[in-house]
Short mmCIF file of C-alpha atoms in Angstrom, two decimals:
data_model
loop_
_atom_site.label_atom_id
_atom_site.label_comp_id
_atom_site.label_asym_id
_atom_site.label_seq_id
_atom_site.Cartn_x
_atom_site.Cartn_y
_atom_site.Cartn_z
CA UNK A 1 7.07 22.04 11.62
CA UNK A 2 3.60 23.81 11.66
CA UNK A 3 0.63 21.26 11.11
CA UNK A 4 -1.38 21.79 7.77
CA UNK A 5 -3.90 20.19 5.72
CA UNK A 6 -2.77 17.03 3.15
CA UNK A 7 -1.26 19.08 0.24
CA UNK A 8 -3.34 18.67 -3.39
CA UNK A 9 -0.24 17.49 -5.95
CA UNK A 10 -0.88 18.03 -10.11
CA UNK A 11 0.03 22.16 -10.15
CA UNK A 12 3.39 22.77 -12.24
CA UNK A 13 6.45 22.04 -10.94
CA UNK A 14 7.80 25.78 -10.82
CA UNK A 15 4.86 27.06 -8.69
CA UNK A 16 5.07 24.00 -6.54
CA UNK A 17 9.10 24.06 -6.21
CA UNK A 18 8.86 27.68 -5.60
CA UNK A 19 6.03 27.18 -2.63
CA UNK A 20 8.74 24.32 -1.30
CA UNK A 21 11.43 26.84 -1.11
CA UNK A 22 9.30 29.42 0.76
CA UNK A 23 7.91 26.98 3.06
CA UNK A 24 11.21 26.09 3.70
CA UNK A 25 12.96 29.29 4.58
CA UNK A 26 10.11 30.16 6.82
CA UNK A 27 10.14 27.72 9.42
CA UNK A 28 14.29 26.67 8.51
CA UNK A 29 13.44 23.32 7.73
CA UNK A 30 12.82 21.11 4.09
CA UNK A 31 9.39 21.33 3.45
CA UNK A 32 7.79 18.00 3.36
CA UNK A 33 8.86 14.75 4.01
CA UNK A 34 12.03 17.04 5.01
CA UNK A 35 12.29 15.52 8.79
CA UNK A 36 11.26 11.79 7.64
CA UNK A 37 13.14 11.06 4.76
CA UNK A 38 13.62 7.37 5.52
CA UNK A 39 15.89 5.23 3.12
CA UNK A 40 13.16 4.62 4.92
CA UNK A 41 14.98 5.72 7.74
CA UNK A 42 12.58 9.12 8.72
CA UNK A 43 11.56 9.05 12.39
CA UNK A 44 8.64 11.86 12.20
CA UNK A 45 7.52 14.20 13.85
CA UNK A 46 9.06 14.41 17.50
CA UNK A 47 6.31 16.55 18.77
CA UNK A 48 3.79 13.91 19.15
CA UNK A 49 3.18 11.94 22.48
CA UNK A 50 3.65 8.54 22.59
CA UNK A 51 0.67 5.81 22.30
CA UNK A 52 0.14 2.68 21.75
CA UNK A 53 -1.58 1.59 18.51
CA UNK A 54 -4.97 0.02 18.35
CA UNK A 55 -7.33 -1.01 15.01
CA UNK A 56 -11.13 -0.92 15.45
CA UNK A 57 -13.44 1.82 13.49
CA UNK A 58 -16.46 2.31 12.29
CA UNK A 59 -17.98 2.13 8.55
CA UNK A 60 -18.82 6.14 7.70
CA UNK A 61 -20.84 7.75 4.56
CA UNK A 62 -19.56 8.05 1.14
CA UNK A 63 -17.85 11.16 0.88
CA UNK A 64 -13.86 12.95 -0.27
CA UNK A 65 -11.20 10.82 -1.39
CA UNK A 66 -9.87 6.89 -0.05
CA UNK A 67 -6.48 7.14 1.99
CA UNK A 68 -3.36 5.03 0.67
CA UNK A 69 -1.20 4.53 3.38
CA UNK A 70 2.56 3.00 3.07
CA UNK A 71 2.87 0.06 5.66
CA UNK A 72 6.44 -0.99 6.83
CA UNK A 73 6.61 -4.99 6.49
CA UNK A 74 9.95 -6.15 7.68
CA UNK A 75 9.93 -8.40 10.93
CA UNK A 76 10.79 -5.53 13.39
CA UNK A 77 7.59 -3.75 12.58
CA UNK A 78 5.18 -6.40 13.30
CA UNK A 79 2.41 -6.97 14.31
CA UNK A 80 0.50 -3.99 12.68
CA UNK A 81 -2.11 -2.10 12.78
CA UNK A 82 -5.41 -1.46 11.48
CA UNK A 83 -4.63 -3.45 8.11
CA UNK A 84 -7.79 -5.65 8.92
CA UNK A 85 -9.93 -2.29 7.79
CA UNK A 86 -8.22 -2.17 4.49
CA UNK A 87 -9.94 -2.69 1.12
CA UNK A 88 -6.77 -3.57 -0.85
CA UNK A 89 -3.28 -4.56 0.48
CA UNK A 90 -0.87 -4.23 -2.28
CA UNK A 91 2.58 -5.86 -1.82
CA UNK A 92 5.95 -4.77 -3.51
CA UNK A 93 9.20 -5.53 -3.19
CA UNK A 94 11.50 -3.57 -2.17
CA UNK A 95 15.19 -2.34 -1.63
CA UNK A 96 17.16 -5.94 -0.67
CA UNK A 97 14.67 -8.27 -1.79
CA UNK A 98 12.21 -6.97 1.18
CA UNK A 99 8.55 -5.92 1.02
CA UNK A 100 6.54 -3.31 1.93
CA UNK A 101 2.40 -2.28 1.81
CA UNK A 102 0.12 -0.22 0.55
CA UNK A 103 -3.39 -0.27 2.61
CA UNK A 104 -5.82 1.20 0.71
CA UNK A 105 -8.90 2.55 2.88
CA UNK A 106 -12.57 3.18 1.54
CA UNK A 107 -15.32 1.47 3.19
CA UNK A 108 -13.69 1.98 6.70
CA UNK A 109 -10.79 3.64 8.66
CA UNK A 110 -9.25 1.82 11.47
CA UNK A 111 -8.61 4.37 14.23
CA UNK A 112 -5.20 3.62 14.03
CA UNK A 113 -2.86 2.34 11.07
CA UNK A 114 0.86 1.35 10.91
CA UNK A 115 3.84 1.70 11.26
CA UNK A 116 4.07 4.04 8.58
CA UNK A 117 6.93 4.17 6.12
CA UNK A 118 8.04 5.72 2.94
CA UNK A 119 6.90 6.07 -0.14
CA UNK A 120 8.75 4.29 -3.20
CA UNK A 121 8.63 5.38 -7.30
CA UNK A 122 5.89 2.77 -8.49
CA UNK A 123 3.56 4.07 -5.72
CA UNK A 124 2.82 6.69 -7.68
CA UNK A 125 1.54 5.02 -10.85
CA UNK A 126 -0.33 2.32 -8.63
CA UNK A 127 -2.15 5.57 -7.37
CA UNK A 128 -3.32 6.80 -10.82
CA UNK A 129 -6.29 4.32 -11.13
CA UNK A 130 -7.74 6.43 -8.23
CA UNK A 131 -9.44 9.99 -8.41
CA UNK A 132 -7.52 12.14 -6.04
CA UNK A 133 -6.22 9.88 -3.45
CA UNK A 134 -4.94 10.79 0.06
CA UNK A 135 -0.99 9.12 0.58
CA UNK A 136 -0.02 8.82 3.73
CA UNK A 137 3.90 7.84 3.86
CA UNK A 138 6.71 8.72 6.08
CA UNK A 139 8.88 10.54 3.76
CA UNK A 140 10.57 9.63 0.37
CA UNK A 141 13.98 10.23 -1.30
CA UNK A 142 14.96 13.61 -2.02
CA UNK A 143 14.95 12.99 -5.65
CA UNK A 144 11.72 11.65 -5.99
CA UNK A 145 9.54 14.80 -3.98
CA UNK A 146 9.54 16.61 -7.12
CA UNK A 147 7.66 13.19 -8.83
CA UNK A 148 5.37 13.64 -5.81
CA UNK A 149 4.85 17.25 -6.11
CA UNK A 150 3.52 16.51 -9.54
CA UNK A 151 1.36 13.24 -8.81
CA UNK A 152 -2.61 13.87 -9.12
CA UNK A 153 -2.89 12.97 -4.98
CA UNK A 154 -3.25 14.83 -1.45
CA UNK A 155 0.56 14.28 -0.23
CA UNK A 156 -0.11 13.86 3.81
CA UNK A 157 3.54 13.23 5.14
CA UNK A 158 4.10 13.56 8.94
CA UNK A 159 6.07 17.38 8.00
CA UNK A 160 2.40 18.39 6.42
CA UNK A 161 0.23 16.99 8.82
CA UNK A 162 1.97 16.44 11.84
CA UNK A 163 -1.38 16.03 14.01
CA UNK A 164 -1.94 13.13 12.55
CA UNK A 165 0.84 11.13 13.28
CA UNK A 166 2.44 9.68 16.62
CA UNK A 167 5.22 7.79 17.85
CA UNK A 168 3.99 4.47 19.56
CA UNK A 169 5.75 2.93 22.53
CA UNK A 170 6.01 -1.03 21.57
CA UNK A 171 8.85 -0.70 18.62
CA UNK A 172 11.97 0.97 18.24
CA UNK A 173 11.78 3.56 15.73
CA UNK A 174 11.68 3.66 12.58
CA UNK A 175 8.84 1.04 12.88
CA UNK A 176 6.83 2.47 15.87
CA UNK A 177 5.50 5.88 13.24
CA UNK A 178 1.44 5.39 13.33
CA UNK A 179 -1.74 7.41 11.85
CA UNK A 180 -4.96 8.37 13.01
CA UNK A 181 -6.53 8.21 9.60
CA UNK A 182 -9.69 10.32 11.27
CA UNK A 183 -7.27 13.40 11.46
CA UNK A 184 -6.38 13.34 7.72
CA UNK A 185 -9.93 13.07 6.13
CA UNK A 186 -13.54 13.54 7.98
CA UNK A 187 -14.85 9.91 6.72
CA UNK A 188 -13.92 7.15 4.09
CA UNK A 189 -15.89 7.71 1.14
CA UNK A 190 -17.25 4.46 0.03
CA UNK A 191 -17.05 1.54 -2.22
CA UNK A 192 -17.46 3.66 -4.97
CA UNK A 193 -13.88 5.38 -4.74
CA UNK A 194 -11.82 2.01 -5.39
CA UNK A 195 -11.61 2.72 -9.39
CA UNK A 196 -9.36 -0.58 -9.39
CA UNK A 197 -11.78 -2.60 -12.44
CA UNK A 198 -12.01 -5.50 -9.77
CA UNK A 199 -15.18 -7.53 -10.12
CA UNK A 200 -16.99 -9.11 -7.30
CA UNK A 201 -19.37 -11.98 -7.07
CA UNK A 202 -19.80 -15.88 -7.88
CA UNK A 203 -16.46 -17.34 -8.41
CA UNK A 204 -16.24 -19.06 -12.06
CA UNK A 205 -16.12 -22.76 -12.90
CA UNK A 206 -13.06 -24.80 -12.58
CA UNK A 207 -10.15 -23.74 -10.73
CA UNK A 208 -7.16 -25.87 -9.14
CA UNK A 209 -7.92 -27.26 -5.12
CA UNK A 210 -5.42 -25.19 -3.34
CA UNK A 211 -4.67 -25.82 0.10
CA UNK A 212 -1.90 -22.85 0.40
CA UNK A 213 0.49 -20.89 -1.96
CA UNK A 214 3.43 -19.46 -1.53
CA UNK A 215 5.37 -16.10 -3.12
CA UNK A 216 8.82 -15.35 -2.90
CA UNK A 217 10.94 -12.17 -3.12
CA UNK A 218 14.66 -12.63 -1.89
CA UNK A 219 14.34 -11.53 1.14
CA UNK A 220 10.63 -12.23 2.04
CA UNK A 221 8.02 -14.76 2.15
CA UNK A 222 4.20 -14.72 1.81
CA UNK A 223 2.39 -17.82 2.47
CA UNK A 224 -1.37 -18.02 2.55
CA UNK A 225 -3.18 -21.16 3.74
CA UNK A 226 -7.13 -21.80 3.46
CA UNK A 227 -9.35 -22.12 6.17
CA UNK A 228 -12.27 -24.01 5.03
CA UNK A 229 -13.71 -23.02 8.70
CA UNK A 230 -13.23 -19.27 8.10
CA UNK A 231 -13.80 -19.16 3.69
CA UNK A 232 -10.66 -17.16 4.20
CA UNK A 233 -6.58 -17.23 3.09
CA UNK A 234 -4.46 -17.08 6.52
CA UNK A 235 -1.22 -15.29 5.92
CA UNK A 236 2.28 -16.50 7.19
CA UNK A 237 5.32 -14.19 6.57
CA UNK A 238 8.73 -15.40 6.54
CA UNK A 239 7.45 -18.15 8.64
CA UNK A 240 5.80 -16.63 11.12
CA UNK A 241 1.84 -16.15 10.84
CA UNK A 242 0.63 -12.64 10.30
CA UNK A 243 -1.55 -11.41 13.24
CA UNK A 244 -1.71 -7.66 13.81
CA UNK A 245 -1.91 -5.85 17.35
CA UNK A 246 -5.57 -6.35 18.20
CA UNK A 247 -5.07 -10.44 18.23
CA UNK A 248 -6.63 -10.47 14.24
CA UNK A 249 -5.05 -13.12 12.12
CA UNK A 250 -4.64 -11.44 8.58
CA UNK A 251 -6.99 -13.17 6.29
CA UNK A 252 -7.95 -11.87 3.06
CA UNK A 253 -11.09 -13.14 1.23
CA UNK A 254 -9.37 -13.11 -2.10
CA UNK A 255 -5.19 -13.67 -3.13
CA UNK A 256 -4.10 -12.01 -6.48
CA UNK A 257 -0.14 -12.99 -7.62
CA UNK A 258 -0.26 -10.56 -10.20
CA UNK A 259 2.78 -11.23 -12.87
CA UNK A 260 4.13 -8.06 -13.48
CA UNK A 261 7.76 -6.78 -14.32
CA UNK A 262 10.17 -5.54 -11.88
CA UNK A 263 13.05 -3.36 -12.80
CA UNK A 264 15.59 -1.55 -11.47
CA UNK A 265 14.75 2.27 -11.51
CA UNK A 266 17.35 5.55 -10.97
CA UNK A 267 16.72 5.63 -7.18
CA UNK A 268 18.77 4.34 -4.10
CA UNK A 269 18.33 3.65 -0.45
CA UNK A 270 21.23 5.27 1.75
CA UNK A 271 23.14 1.79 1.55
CA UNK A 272 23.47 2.20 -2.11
CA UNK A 273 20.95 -0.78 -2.95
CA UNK A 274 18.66 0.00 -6.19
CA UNK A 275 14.84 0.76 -5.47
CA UNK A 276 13.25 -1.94 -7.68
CA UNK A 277 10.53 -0.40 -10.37
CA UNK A 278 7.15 -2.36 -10.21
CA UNK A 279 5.37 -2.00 -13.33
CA UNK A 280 1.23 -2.44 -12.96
CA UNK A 281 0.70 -0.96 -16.40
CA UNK A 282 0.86 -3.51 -19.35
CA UNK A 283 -0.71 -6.79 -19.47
CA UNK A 284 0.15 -10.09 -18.23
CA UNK A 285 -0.81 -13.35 -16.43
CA UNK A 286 -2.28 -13.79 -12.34
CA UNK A 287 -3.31 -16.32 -10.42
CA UNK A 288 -6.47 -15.64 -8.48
CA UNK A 289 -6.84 -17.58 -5.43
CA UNK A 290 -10.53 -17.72 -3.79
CA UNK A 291 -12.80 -20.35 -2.72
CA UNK A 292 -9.98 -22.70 -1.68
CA UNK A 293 -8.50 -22.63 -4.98
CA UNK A 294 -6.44 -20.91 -7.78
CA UNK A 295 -8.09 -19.31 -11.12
CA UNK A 296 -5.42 -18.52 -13.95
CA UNK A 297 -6.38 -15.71 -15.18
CA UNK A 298 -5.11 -12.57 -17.47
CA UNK A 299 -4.52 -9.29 -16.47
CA UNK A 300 -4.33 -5.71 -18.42
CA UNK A 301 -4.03 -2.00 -17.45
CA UNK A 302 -4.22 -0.06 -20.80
CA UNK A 303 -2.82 3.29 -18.84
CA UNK A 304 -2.21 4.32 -15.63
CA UNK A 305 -5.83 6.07 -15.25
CA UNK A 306 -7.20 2.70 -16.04
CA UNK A 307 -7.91 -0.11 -13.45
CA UNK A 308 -6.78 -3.36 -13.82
CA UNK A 309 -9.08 -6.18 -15.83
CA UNK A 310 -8.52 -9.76 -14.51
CA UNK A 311 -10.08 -11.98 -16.92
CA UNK A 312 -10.93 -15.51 -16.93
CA UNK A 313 -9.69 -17.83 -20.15
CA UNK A 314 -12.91 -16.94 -21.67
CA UNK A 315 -11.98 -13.44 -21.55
CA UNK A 316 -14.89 -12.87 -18.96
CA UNK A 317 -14.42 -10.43 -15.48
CA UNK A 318 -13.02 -12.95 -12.67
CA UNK A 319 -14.82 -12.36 -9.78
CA UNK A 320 -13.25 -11.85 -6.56
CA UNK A 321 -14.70 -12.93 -3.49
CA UNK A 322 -16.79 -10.28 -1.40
CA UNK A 323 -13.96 -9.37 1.29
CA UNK A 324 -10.24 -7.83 1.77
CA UNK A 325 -8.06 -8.71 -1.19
CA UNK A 326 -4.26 -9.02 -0.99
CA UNK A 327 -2.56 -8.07 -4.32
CA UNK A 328 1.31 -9.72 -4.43
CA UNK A 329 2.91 -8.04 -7.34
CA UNK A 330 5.78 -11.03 -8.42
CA UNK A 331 8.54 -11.23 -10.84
CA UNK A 332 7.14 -12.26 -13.86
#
């Protein structure tokens, strides 16, 4: 597959279907995601030398759009890489009860993120509350490329930019798919791009003394502990604490469980088990953990250009501490 720029999504479906099928009979393959549709199952592009992954980076000028990038999260793809850059880590379940991530990068780019897996349904509404955002994922279901096609975001799939990706040598594939964000976008453009309606400053009076918290899908675990030492939320998953490939414990300054309903939606992995539907538009309840303890807050999204208001019972902003936030979306 020829290498090309992240492809600009939001122009009607016929022109965009149409520009599929060309691309397609031209170089006899389906044009993007076509390799690295992954149930998430894709294994990428085969072109690309093996490496092995490593985070670092350095904070660059505002300027273009943040990069989303989907994280695999199942046991066999730890550690990671390059989540400690990330802004925002969202969490959703998944197909069986697992989880999966989506780093969001604006401040900073690791010089290496991953693995890199595929992207789901809800994914796309998450994305709305940003203005043109870069997605990086590893392919998605046939049936939902035409959703994708039509999404306001740069679609950057190993089939579009195949340059950017590369097969590391420490994991088996399909969790060994990694991205050198550098090659999708010249810099990360700044606080200003994360349109999410978070608030950040002096935590509020009151809260409950929490020493950790736990969150619960059926076929994952998050745990985060506080480290009075560190002012930060050490993460365990599915027992085993979370430390990503350059020796980094994961440690987020601020932990939102953000109530939301889950759903089953029309889509299907390759075993036949439903792809859950996370809705972030709506209103609802969150607990906000900072400071070494949790804040019960409220939580609305009016539409899916909006970002998301956490207010405190007062109905005032609740600030999050000045750091990476984790976002666990959970059954409400």
């Amino acid at each position: 597959m020829g290498q090309r720029a992240p492809r600009r999504r939001g122009a009607t479906r016929a022109a965009l279907l149409a520009a599929t099928m060309t691309a397609s009979l031209a170089v006899g393959c389906t044009a993007h995601h076509g390799g690295s549709v992954d149930d998430g199952r894709g294994h990428g592009p085969s072109q690309s030398p093996p490496q092995s992954p490593s985070a670092g980076g350095t904070v660059a000028p505002a300027a273009g759009p943040l990069l989303a990038v989907k994280i695999d999260n199942v046991p066999a793809a730890r550690p990671q890489t390059g989540l400690d850059s990330a802004d925002i880590v969202y969490a959703e379940q998944v197909e069986g009860g697992l989880s999966r991530l989506m780093a969001v990068f604006a401040t900073k780019f690791p010089k290496s993120v991953g693995p890199v897996r595929s992207a789901r349904v809800s994914d796309l509404e998450l994305l709305r509350q940003f203005d043109d955002p870069t997605l990086a994922f590893s392919g998605a279901q046939h049936k939902l490329l035409p959703l994708i096609d039509k999404a306001p975001l740069r679609s950057a799939s190993p089939d579009e930019v195949a340059s950017a990706y590369y097969r590391g040598v420490d994991k088996s594939a399909p969790h060994n798919l990694y991205l050198h964000p550098d090659k999708l976008l010249p810099s990360a453009p700044g606080a200003a791009a994360l349109t999410t309606g978070f608030h950040y400053g002096a935590a509020p009076t009151g809260g409950k003394p929490t020493a950790s918290r736990s969150v619960r899908y059926p076929a994952a675990r998050f745990t985060f502990t506080w480290s009075g030492s560190k002012h930060r939320w050490l993460l365990t998953e599915d027992g085993t604490p979370t430390v990503l490939t350059n020796g980094k414990r994961v440690a987020p300054a601020t932990v939102v469980i953000q109530y939301v309903k889950i759903r089953k939606s029309k889509y299907h992995d390759v075993l036949g088990n439903n792809t859950p539907y996370t809705e972030t538009v709506g209103t609802g309840k969150a607990d906000v953990l900072r400071d070494g303890r949790t804040f019960s807050v409220d939580w609305k999204r009016q539409k899916a250009t909006d970002g998301t208001q956490f207010t405190t019972t007062d109905g005032r902003p609740m600030n999050f501490a000045k750091g990476q936030v984790w976002v666990i979306f959970a059954k409400s």
